Coordinates of C-alpha atoms in Angstrom, one line a residue:
X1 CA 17.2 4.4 6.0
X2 CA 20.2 4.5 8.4
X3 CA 21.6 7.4 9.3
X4 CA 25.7 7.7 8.5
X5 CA 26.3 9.9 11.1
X6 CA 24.9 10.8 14.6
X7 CA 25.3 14.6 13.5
X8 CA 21.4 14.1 12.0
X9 CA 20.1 14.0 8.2
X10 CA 21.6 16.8 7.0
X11 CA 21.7 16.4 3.4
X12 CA 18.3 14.4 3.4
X13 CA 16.9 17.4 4.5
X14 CA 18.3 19.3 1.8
X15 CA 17.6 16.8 -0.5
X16 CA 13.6 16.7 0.8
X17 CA 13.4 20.7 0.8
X18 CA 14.7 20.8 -2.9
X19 CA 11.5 18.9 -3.5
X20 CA 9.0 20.6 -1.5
X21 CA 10.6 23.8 -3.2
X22 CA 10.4 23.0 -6.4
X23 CA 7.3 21.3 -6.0
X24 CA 5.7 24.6 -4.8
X25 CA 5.3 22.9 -1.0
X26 CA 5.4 24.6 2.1
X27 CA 6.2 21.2 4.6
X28 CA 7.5 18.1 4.0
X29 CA 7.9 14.5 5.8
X30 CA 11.3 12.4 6.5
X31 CA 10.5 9.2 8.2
X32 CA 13.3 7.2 9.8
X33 CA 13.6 3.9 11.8
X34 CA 13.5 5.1 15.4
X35 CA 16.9 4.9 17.1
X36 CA 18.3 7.1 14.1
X37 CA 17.0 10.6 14.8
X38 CA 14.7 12.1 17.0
X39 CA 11.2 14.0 16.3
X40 CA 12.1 17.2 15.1
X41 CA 10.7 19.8 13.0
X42 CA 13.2 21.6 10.8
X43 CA 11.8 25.5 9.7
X44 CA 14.0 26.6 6.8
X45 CA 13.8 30.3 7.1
X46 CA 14.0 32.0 3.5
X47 CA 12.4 29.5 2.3
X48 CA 9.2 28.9 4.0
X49 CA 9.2 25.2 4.4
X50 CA 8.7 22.9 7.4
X51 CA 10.3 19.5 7.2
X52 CA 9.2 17.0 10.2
X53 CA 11.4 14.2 10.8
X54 CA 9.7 11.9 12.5
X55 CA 10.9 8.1 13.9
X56 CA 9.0 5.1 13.0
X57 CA 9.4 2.3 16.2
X58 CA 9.9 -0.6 14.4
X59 CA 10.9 -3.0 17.1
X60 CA 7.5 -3.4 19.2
X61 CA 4.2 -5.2 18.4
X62 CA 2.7 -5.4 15.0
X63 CA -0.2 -3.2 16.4
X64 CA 2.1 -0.7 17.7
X65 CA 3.8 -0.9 14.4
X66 CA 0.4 0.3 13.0
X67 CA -0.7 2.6 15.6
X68 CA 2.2 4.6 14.4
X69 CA 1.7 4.1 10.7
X70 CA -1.9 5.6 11.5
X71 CA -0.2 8.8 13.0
X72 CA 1.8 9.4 10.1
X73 CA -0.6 8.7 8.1
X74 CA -3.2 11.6 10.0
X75 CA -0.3 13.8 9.9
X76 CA 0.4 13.9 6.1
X77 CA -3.3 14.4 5.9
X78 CA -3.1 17.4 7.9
X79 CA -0.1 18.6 5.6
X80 CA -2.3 17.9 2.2
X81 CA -5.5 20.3 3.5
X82 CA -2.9 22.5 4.6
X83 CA -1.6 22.9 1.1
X84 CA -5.1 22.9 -0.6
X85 CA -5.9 25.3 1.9
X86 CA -2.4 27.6 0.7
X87 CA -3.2 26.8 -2.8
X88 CA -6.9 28.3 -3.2

C-alpha cells in the first residue's frame, strides 16, 4: 500500500489496533513497501497493544525479496507464542 502522506500511517494504525483490540491481541503487524515508512514500533498506551510497521524492500534480488519475507514471517511467529503464551 502507498502511503498518502509522508506524515506516516496514521489511520492504518488505528484501523490495525481496532483489530488487535477487538480481537483480544496485544501486537499487531503493518507491512509496507519500503520507501513508504520506516521500521517503527508503535506502543499504544491505554491500550496495551504494540503495532510494528515494518518495510518490505521490494526492489532488490528475488532472494533478498525472500530473505525478508522469512523475517516477517519469524517475527509473526514470535507474536503468535507470545499470544498463546498471554492467553494460557
Amino acid at each position: 500500500k502507498r502511503l498518502a502522506t509522508a506524515g506516516g500511517p496514521n489511520a492504518d494504525v488505528y484501523q490495525v489496533l481496532a483489530y488487535a483490540t477487538a480481537l483480544g491481541l496485544a501486537e499487531s503487524l503493518l507491512i509496507y513497501a519500503a520507501g513508504e515508512t520506516d521500521m517503527i514500533n508503535h506502543t499504544v498506551r491505554n491500550a496495551g497493544v504494540t503495532i510494528y510497521v515494518r518495510p518490505l524492500h521490494l526492489a532488490g534480488s528475488e532472494v533478498a525479496i525472500l530473505h525478508e519475507i522469512h523475517e516477517l514471517a519469524d517475527l509473526i511467529r514470535a507474536m503468535a507464542r507470545r499470544q498463546v503464551r498471554r492467553a494460557a
